[in-house]
Tab-separated table of C-alpha atoms in Angstrom:
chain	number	residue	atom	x	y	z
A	1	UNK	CA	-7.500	16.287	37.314
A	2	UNK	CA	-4.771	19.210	36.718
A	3	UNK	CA	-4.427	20.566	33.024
A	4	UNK	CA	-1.325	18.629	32.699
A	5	UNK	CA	-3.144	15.209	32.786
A	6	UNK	CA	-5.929	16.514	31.048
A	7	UNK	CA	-4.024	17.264	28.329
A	8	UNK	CA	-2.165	13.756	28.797
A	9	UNK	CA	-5.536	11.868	28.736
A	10	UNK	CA	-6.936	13.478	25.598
A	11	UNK	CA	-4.015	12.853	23.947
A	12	UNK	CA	-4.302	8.887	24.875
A	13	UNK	CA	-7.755	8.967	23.381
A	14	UNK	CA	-6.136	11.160	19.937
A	15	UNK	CA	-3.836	7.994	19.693
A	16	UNK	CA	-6.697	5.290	20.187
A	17	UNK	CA	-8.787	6.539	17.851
A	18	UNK	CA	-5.991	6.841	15.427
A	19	UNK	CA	-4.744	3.268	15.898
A	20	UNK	CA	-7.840	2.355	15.349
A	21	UNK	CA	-8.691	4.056	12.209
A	22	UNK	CA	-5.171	2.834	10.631
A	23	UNK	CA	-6.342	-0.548	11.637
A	24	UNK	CA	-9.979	-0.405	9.610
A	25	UNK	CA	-9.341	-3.362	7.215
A	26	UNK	CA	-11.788	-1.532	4.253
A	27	UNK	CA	-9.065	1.019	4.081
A	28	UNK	CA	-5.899	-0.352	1.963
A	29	UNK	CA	-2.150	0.820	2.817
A	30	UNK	CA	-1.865	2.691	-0.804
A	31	UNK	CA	-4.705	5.103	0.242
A	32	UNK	CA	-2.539	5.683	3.674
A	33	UNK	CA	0.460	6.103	1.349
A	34	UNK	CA	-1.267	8.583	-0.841
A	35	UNK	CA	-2.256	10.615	2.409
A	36	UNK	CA	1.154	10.624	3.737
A	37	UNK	CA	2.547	11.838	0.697
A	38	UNK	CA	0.805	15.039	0.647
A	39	UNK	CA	2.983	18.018	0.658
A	40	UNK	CA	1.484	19.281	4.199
A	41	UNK	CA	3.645	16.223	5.466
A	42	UNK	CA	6.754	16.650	3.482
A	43	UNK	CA	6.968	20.602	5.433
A	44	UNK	CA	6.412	18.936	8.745
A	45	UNK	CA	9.198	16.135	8.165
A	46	UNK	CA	11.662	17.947	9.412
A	47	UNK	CA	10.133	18.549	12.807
A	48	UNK	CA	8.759	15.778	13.007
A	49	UNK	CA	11.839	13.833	14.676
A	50	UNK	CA	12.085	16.135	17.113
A	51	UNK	CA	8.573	16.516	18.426
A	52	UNK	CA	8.277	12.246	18.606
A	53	UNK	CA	11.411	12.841	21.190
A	54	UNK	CA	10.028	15.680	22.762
A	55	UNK	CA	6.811	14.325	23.725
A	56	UNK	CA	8.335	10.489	24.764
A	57	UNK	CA	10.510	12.645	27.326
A	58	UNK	CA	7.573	14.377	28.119
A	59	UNK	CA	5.253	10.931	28.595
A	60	UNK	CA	8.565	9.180	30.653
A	61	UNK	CA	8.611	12.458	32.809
A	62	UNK	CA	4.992	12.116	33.412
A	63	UNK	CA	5.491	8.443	33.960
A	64	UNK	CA	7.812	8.558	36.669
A	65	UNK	CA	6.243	11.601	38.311
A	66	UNK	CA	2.988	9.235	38.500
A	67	UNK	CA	5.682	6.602	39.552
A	68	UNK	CA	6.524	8.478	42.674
A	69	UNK	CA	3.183	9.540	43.571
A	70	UNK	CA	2.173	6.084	43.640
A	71	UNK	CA	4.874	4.652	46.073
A	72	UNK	CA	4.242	7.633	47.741
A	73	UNK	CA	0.728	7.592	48.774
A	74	UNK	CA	0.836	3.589	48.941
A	75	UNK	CA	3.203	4.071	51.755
A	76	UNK	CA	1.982	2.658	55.067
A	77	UNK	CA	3.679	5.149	57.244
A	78	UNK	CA	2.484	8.156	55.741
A	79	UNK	CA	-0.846	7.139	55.557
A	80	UNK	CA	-1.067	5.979	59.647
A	81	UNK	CA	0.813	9.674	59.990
A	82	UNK	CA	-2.092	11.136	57.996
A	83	UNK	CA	-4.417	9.448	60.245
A	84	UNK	CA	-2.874	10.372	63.186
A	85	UNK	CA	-3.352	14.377	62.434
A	86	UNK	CA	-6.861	14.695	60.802
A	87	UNK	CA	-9.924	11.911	61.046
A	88	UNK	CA	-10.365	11.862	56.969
A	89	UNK	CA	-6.687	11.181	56.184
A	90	UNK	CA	-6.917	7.952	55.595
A	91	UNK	CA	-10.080	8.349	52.622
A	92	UNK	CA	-7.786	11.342	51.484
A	93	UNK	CA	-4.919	9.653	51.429
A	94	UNK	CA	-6.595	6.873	49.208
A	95	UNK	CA	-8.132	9.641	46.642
A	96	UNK	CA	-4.228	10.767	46.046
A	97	UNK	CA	-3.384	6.974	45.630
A	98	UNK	CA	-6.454	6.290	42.854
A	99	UNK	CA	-5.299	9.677	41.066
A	100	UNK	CA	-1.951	8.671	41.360
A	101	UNK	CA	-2.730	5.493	39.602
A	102	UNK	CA	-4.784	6.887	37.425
A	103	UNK	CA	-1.989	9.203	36.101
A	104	UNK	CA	0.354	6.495	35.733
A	105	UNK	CA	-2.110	4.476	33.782
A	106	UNK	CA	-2.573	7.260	31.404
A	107	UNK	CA	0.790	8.366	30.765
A	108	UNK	CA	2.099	4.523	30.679
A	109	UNK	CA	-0.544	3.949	28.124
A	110	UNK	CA	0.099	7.148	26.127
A	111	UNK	CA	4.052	6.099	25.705
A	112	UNK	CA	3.422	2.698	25.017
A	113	UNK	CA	0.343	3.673	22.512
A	114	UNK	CA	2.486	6.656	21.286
A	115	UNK	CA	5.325	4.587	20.483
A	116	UNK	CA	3.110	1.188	18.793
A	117	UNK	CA	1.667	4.345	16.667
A	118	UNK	CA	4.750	5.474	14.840
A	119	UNK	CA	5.694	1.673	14.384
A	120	UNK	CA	2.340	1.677	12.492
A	121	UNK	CA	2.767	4.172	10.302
A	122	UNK	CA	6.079	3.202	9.484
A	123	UNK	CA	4.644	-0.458	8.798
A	124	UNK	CA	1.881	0.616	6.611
A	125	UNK	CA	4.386	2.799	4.739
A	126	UNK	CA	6.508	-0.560	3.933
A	127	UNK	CA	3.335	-2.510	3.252
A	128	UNK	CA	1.960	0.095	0.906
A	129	UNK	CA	5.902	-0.033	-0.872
A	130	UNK	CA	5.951	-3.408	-0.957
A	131	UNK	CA	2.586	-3.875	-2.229
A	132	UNK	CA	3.519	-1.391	-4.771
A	133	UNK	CA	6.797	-3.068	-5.758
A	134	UNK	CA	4.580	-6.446	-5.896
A	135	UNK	CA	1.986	-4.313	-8.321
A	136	UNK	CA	4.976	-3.555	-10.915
A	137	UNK	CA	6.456	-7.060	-10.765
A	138	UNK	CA	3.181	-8.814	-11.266
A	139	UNK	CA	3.015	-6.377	-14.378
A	140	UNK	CA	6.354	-7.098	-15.526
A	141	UNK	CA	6.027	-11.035	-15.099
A	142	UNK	CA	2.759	-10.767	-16.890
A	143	UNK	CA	4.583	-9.066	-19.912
A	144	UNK	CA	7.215	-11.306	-20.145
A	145	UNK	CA	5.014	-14.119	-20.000
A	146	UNK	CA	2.845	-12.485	-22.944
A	147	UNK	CA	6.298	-11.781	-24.843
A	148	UNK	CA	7.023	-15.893	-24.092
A	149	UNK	CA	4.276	-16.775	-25.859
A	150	UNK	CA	4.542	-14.238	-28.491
A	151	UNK	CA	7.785	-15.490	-29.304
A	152	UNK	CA	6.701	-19.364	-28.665
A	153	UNK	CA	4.039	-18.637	-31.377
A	154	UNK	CA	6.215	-16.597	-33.944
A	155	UNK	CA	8.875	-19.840	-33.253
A	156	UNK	CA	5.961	-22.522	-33.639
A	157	UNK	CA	4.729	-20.399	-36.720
A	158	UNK	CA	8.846	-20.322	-38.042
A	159	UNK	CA	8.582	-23.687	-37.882
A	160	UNK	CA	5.457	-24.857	-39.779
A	161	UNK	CA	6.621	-22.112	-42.610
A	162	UNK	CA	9.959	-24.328	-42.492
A	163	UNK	CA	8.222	-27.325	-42.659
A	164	UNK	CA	6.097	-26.044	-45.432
A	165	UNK	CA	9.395	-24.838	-47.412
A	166	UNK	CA	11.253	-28.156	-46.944
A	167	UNK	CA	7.838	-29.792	-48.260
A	168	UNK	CA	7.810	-27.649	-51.324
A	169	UNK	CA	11.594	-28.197	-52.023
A	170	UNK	CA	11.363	-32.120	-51.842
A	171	UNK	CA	8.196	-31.823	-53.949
A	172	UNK	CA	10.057	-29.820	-56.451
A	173	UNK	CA	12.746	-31.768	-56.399
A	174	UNK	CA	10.667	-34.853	-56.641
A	175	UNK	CA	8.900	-33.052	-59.744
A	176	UNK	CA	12.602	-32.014	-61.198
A	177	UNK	CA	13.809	-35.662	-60.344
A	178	UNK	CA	10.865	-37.623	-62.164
A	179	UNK	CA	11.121	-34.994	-65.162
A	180	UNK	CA	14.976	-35.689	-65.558
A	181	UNK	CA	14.629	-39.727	-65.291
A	182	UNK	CA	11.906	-39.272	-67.983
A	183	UNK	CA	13.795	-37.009	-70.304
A	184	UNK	CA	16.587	-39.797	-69.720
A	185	UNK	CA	14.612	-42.410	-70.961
A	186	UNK	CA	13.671	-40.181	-74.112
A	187	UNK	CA	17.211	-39.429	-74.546
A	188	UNK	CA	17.489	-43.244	-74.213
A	189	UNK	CA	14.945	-44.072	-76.847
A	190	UNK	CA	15.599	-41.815	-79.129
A	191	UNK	CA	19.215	-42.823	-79.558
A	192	UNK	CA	18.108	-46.500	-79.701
A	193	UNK	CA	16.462	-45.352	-82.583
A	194	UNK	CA	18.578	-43.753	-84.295
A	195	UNK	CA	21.236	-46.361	-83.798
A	196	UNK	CA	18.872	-48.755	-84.891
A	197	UNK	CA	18.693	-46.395	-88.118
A	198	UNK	CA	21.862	-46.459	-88.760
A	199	UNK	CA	22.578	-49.676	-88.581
A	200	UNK	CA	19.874	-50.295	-90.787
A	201	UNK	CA	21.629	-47.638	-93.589
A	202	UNK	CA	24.293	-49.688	-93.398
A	203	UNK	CA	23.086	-52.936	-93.927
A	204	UNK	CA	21.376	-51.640	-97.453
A	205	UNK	CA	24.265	-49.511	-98.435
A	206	UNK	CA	26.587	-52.674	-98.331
A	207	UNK	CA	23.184	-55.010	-99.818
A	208	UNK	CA	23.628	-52.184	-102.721
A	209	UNK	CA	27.102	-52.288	-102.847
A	210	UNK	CA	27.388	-55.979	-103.159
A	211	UNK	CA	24.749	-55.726	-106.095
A	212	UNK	CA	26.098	-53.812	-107.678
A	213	UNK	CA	29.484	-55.280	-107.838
A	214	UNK	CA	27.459	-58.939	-108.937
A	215	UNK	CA	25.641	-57.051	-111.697
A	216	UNK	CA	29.434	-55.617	-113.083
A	217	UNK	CA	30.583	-59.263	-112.966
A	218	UNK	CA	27.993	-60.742	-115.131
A	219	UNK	CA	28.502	-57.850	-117.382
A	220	UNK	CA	32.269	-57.980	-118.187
A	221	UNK	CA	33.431	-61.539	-117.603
């Protein structure tokens, strides 16, 4: 294996073992946020566009070169012209073909794997967002729902003090009511009596008057 695919196969097992360690369930999306946040990140940002490109044109030009080798070496013709020339063309012949194969494998797999790893990290970024964004509107409902029952309370509370208050006012009415129909009846009473009185005075002032007009006719005649 040249240094080319060497360096081609080691980074298909860099990518497997990241996808799988982004895909370990114990580890949540907000501590993959957190790590992508760091500032180490934020410097490399702006290069890291560029070297995604550079290395898919680099995996598609390995691709096709493995492409070629492959239709090359599976080629009947040149391998019955191999045999033709030397007696172990034909076992050479398949050697190129199984590294040729093997090449394409491993740079197919590295652009496909390279590719399904920056749609990962772009997915656990949203996730970790979104579970975020969920975070701070479960908070927020929660507080409103606290302040609805706050204010159900303080309206249920309004109410009973109302309810008290209107209860008090009849009552005191009720009281002020009861007083007023019994000072009425006083009032009543009281000038019965003294109607009563009167009409009494009168009766003896005119009993007096008439005496006294009898006892001045029997005295002068």
């Amino acid at each position: 294996m040249t240094l080319q695919w060497v360096a081609v196969a080691t980074f298909l097992y860099a990518e497997i073992g990241l996808i799988l360690i982004f895909c370990l369930p114990f580890i949540p999306p907000q501590r993959w946020q957190k790590i992508f946040s760091f500032n180490v990140w934020g410097k490399i940002a702006t290069f890291w566009n560029k070297a995604f490109l550079t290395i898919i044109i680099l995996l598609i030009v390995l691709f096709l070169d493995a492409v070629r080798e492959v239709r090359k070496y599976s080629s009947i013709p040149a391998i019955e012209k191999g045999l033709t020339t030397r007696p172990g063309a034909y076992e050479h012949a398949q050697m190129k073909l199984f590294r040729s194969q093997r090449n394409l494998y491993i740079s197919g797999f590295s652009l496909f794997f390279w590719l399904v790893l920056r749609r990962l990290v772009t997915l656990i970024t949203q996730l970790a967002k979104e579970l975020s964004n969920k975070g701070v509107l479960k908070t927020q409902a929660e507080n409103t729902n606290e302040a609805a029952k706050k204010f159900m309370e303080e309206n249920e509370r309004l109410k009973q003090l109302l309810k008290s208050y209107v209860k008090e006012e009849e009552h005191i009415l009720e009281t002020e009511n009861k007083k007023l129909v019994e000072d009425q009846e006083k009032l009543k009473t009281e000038l019965k009596k003294t109607s009563e009185g009167n009409f009494m005075c009168m009766c003896g002032s005119r009993k007096s008057s008439m005496i006294f007009f009898a006892v001045t006719l029997h005295c002068f005649p």
